[in-house]
Amino acid sequence: MGRLVIVSNRAPSVDGTGDSGGLVVALKDALSEQGGLWIGGAPEQTDTPSASLVFHQRPDFDIALFEMEPELYRDYYLGYSNSVLWPALHGRVDLIDVQPHYSIAYREVARRLARQIADIVTHDDVIWVHDYQLIPLAHELKALGLTSRIGFFLHIPLPDLQTFKAIPDWQDLAGWLADYDLLGLQTQRDLGHLINIFRHTLRGELRANGNMGINGREVVLGCFPISIDVQGFRRLAVEGAAQTAPAPMPRLIGVDRLDYSKGLPHRLLGYEAFLSQNTRFCSNVGLLQIAPPTRDDVDAYKAIRSELEHLAGRINGSFGTIDWTPVQYIHRSLPRDELAVLYRYSQVGLVTPLFDGMNLVAKEYVAAQDEADPGVLILSQFAGAAEEMSDALIVNPHNPQDIADAIRTALEMPLAERRQRHDALYGHLEKHDVGHWSAAFLNRLLSVEQADPEWLARVSGLESRARTG
Ligand code: ADQ
């Protein structure tokens, strides 16, 4: 094999700051072993973007930045990626904002990026593309004649066929997905949806090995639940807690990007119901919600912020006293070591998204616990993590009563049951950390046969005819 080439919407920082957590930790080892390259969008846009990738060297791997004009970036990223695909793939078709220039920009980014990548990769390089912002990339690369193996991992959920069909370009999207050699999804739920989409849209045929025959070639499909650096995160929690005092009263914690998919208003409604039905807990428990704003320029995100502030204010106004604030709401990101300690010193972890690819907070919360006296995870049935973490208290996030009941159960749960649930959750996580995830995906990608040149010539021919026609 040649190099491992990672492609994502945003590249890691050139100086290594901000590497902690996330994808970089997951892929660093594989990248430095294989002599790797990470290609991603430049952190700043420019009116005079370079026509080729801009290279930077780090000690562990190289970075190649893709530059874009501000308007192109806005229409591709805030527009198509986050005002069409993100809501649609999270089942919020009511929030889709369809604008013709969004989808033009989305295709243009993939086309330009493919040209720049094709200039620097070779047949032996293995390319791993990440997430919904770059779905057409394999199609564009193959249209340029590239024969490298190309895998794709979708970090967010894939909805059922009917929801998928609400995206105006759904047939194109299905076709672009089928151009990858390996498609990785977070859960069996999403894999089932993908199979159905391929069957319906491209007459895909499921083979005995679980892959799909589409247009005369085999697309390899797999479920690869992403995880965290379990040992590393646990260490942060243990070391941090040794230097910090525990919270003065039992605490519930929520940590989420401020996003409508995370079910934050529903969570607060559940907490409100819990307080009103269990008044003995008033003044004896607190909810700490950490939710830094993201994608502020998209209207749906402004709305969720004001809704949440309104609800937190209402609960604090109704239940709070001079000495007790029921909801503490923090609007910014915290360093990971602080977060790890906050999880460890919280008796309940509230992870209640309405729809989520995986949700790493659920895994971080479990990894951070003290195994001798662990807290309880309350987890939405619609988080991808629920497929693996059935020893959490699983709730329907749409039902505030379900959340209220689970909070009471968690706070009253005997130590023996808490330990038994935590042992099961932690035991699974320990064996399925983020290293396991990246190795599983890459091994599968390396086992895929390289592109059939005849098929490629056909696709490229069609593509060039379509462009000139
Ligand atoms: P996200 O939607 O960003 O990721 P998630 O999996 O919950 O969601 O990851 C969030 C990460 O950000 C966690 O590591 C968390 O600790 C961190 N974070 C959140 N709020 C923070 C804060 N206030 N301060 C510091 N850190 C904070 C997408 C998908 C998920 C999928 C991941 C990975 O939507 O479903 O799990 O990708 O594939």
Coordinates of C-alpha atoms in Angstrom, one line a residue, residues 120-350:
I120 CA -1.1 14.3 -6.0
V121 CA -2.3 10.7 -5.3
T122 CA -1.1 7.5 -6.9
H123 CA -2.7 4.2 -7.6
D124 CA -1.3 2.6 -4.4
D125 CA -2.6 5.3 -2.1
V126 CA -5.6 4.5 0.0
I127 CA -8.2 7.3 0.4
W128 CA -10.6 7.5 3.3
V129 CA -13.2 10.3 2.9
H130 CA -15.2 11.5 5.9
D131 CA -18.7 12.6 6.2
Y132 CA -21.7 14.2 4.5
Q133 CA -19.9 17.3 3.3
L134 CA -18.0 15.3 0.7
I135 CA -20.3 12.6 -0.6
P136 CA -19.6 13.2 -4.4
L137 CA -15.8 12.9 -4.0
A138 CA -15.3 9.3 -5.1
H139 CA -17.6 9.9 -8.1
E140 CA -15.5 12.9 -9.2
L141 CA -12.2 11.1 -8.5
K142 CA -13.2 8.1 -10.5
A143 CA -14.4 10.3 -13.3
L144 CA -10.8 11.6 -13.5
G145 CA -9.6 8.0 -13.9
L146 CA -8.3 7.5 -10.3
T147 CA -7.9 3.8 -9.5
S148 CA -7.0 4.1 -5.8
R149 CA -9.2 2.4 -3.3
I150 CA -11.7 5.0 -1.8
G151 CA -13.6 4.4 1.4
F152 CA -16.3 6.6 3.0
F153 CA -17.5 6.9 6.6
L154 CA -20.7 8.6 7.4
H155 CA -20.5 10.1 10.9
I156 CA -24.1 11.1 11.1
P157 CA -27.3 9.0 10.7
L158 CA -28.8 7.8 7.4
P159 CA -32.6 8.0 7.6
D160 CA -35.1 5.7 6.1
L161 CA -35.9 5.8 2.3
Q162 CA -38.9 8.1 2.6
T163 CA -37.0 10.7 4.6
F164 CA -34.0 10.4 2.2
K165 CA -36.3 11.1 -0.7
A166 CA -37.2 14.5 0.7
I167 CA -33.7 15.7 -0.4
P168 CA -34.1 17.1 -3.9
D169 CA -30.9 15.4 -5.2
W170 CA -31.6 12.1 -3.5
Q171 CA -31.0 10.0 -6.6
D172 CA -27.6 11.7 -7.3
L173 CA -26.6 11.2 -3.6
A174 CA -27.4 7.5 -3.8
G175 CA -25.4 7.2 -7.0
W176 CA -22.4 9.1 -5.5
L177 CA -22.5 6.8 -2.4
A178 CA -22.4 3.8 -4.7
D179 CA -19.2 5.0 -6.3
Y180 CA -17.2 4.3 -3.1
D181 CA -15.4 1.0 -2.7
L182 CA -16.3 0.7 1.0
L183 CA -19.1 2.5 2.7
G184 CA -19.0 2.6 6.5
L185 CA -21.9 3.5 8.7
Q186 CA -22.2 3.9 12.5
T187 CA -25.0 1.4 13.2
Q188 CA -27.0 -1.5 11.9
R189 CA -29.9 0.8 11.8
D190 CA -28.2 3.0 9.2
L191 CA -26.8 0.1 7.3
G192 CA -30.4 -1.2 6.9
H193 CA -31.5 2.2 5.5
L194 CA -28.6 2.3 3.1
I195 CA -29.4 -1.2 1.7
N196 CA -33.0 -0.1 1.2
I197 CA -32.0 3.1 -0.5
F198 CA -29.6 1.2 -2.9
R199 CA -32.3 -1.4 -3.7
H200 CA -34.9 1.2 -4.4
T201 CA -32.8 3.7 -6.3
L202 CA -30.1 1.7 -8.1
R203 CA -31.6 -1.8 -8.1
G204 CA -28.9 -2.9 -5.8
E205 CA -28.8 -6.6 -4.9
L206 CA -27.7 -7.7 -1.5
R207 CA -25.2 -10.5 -1.7
A208 CA -24.6 -13.3 0.8
N209 CA -21.4 -11.6 2.1
G210 CA -23.5 -8.5 3.0
N211 CA -22.2 -6.4 0.2
M212 CA -24.2 -4.9 -2.7
G213 CA -24.1 -5.6 -6.4
I214 CA -24.7 -2.3 -8.1
N215 CA -24.3 -1.6 -11.8
G216 CA -22.1 -4.6 -12.3
R217 CA -19.7 -4.0 -9.4
E218 CA -19.6 -4.9 -5.7
V219 CA -19.8 -2.1 -3.1
V220 CA -18.6 -3.3 0.3
L221 CA -20.8 -2.2 3.2
G222 CA -20.0 -2.3 6.8
C223 CA -21.1 -1.1 10.2
F224 CA -18.2 0.5 12.2
P225 CA -19.4 2.2 15.4
I226 CA -17.0 5.0 16.2
S227 CA -15.6 5.3 19.7
I228 CA -13.2 7.3 21.9
D229 CA -9.7 6.9 23.3
V230 CA -11.1 5.1 26.3
Q231 CA -7.9 4.7 28.4
G232 CA -6.7 8.3 27.6
F233 CA -10.1 9.8 28.6
R234 CA -10.3 7.7 31.8
R235 CA -6.8 8.9 32.7
L236 CA -7.8 12.5 32.3
A237 CA -10.7 12.0 34.6
V238 CA -8.8 10.2 37.3
E239 CA -5.9 12.6 37.3
G240 CA -8.1 15.7 37.2
A241 CA -10.4 14.4 40.0
A242 CA -7.3 13.9 42.2
Q243 CA -6.9 17.7 42.2
T244 CA -10.5 18.8 42.3
A245 CA -13.3 18.6 44.9
P246 CA -16.5 16.8 44.1
A247 CA -19.7 18.8 43.4
P248 CA -21.5 19.8 46.6
M249 CA -24.7 18.0 45.6
P250 CA -25.7 15.3 43.2
R251 CA -25.4 16.5 39.6
L252 CA -26.9 15.7 36.2
I253 CA -24.7 16.6 33.3
G254 CA -25.4 17.3 29.6
V255 CA -22.7 18.1 27.1
D256 CA -23.7 18.8 23.5
R257 CA -23.1 21.1 20.6
L258 CA -26.1 23.4 20.6
D259 CA -27.9 21.6 17.8
Y260 CA -31.6 20.8 17.3
S261 CA -30.7 17.1 16.8
K262 CA -29.5 16.8 20.4
G263 CA -32.9 17.1 22.0
L264 CA -32.0 19.8 24.5
P265 CA -35.4 21.4 24.9
H266 CA -36.9 17.9 25.4
R267 CA -34.3 17.2 28.0
L268 CA -35.1 20.3 30.0
L269 CA -38.8 19.5 29.8
G270 CA -38.0 16.1 31.2
Y271 CA -36.0 17.6 34.0
E272 CA -38.8 20.1 34.7
A273 CA -41.3 17.2 35.0
F274 CA -38.9 15.4 37.3
L275 CA -38.6 18.4 39.6
S276 CA -42.3 19.0 39.7
Q277 CA -43.1 15.3 40.5
N278 CA -40.2 14.7 43.0
T279 CA -40.1 17.9 45.1
R280 CA -37.9 16.2 47.7
F281 CA -35.0 16.5 45.2
C282 CA -35.5 20.3 44.9
S283 CA -32.5 22.0 46.4
N284 CA -30.7 18.6 46.4
V285 CA -29.8 18.1 42.8
G286 CA -28.6 20.3 39.9
L287 CA -28.4 20.1 36.1
L288 CA -25.3 21.3 34.5
Q289 CA -25.8 21.8 30.7
I290 CA -22.8 22.7 28.6
A291 CA -23.8 23.6 25.1
P292 CA -21.5 25.8 23.0
P293 CA -23.2 27.4 20.0
T294 CA -22.3 26.1 16.5
R295 CA -23.3 27.2 13.0
D296 CA -24.7 30.4 14.4
D297 CA -25.3 31.8 10.9
V298 CA -28.0 29.2 10.2
D299 CA -31.5 30.3 11.3
A300 CA -32.5 27.0 12.9
Y301 CA -29.5 27.3 15.2
K302 CA -30.5 30.7 16.4
A303 CA -34.0 29.4 17.2
I304 CA -32.8 26.5 19.3
R305 CA -30.6 28.8 21.4
S306 CA -33.4 31.1 22.3
E307 CA -35.7 28.2 23.0
L308 CA -33.2 26.7 25.4
E309 CA -32.5 30.0 27.2
H310 CA -36.2 30.5 27.6
L311 CA -36.7 27.0 29.1
A312 CA -33.7 27.2 31.4
G313 CA -35.0 30.6 32.6
R314 CA -38.5 29.2 33.2
I315 CA -37.2 26.3 35.3
N316 CA -34.9 28.5 37.3
G317 CA -37.7 31.0 37.8
S318 CA -40.2 28.4 38.9
F319 CA -38.1 26.1 41.1
G320 CA -35.0 28.1 42.1
T321 CA -34.4 29.6 45.5
I322 CA -31.9 32.2 46.8
D323 CA -29.5 29.3 47.5
W324 CA -30.2 26.9 44.7
T325 CA -30.2 27.2 40.9
P326 CA -31.7 24.1 39.3
V327 CA -30.2 24.6 35.8
Q328 CA -26.7 25.8 35.3
Y329 CA -26.2 26.6 31.6
I330 CA -22.8 27.2 30.1
H331 CA -22.6 28.4 26.5
R332 CA -19.0 27.6 25.6
S333 CA -16.6 24.7 25.0
L334 CA -14.5 23.5 27.9
P335 CA -11.1 21.9 27.8
R336 CA -11.3 18.1 27.7
D337 CA -9.5 17.6 31.0
E338 CA -12.1 19.8 32.7
L339 CA -14.9 18.0 30.9
A340 CA -13.6 14.6 32.1
V341 CA -13.7 15.7 35.7
L342 CA -17.1 17.1 35.4
Y343 CA -18.4 13.8 34.0
R344 CA -16.7 11.9 36.8
Y345 CA -18.3 14.1 39.5
S346 CA -21.8 13.8 38.0
Q347 CA -24.1 11.2 39.2
V348 CA -26.2 11.1 36.0
G349 CA -25.1 11.6 32.4
L350 CA -28.0 12.8 30.2

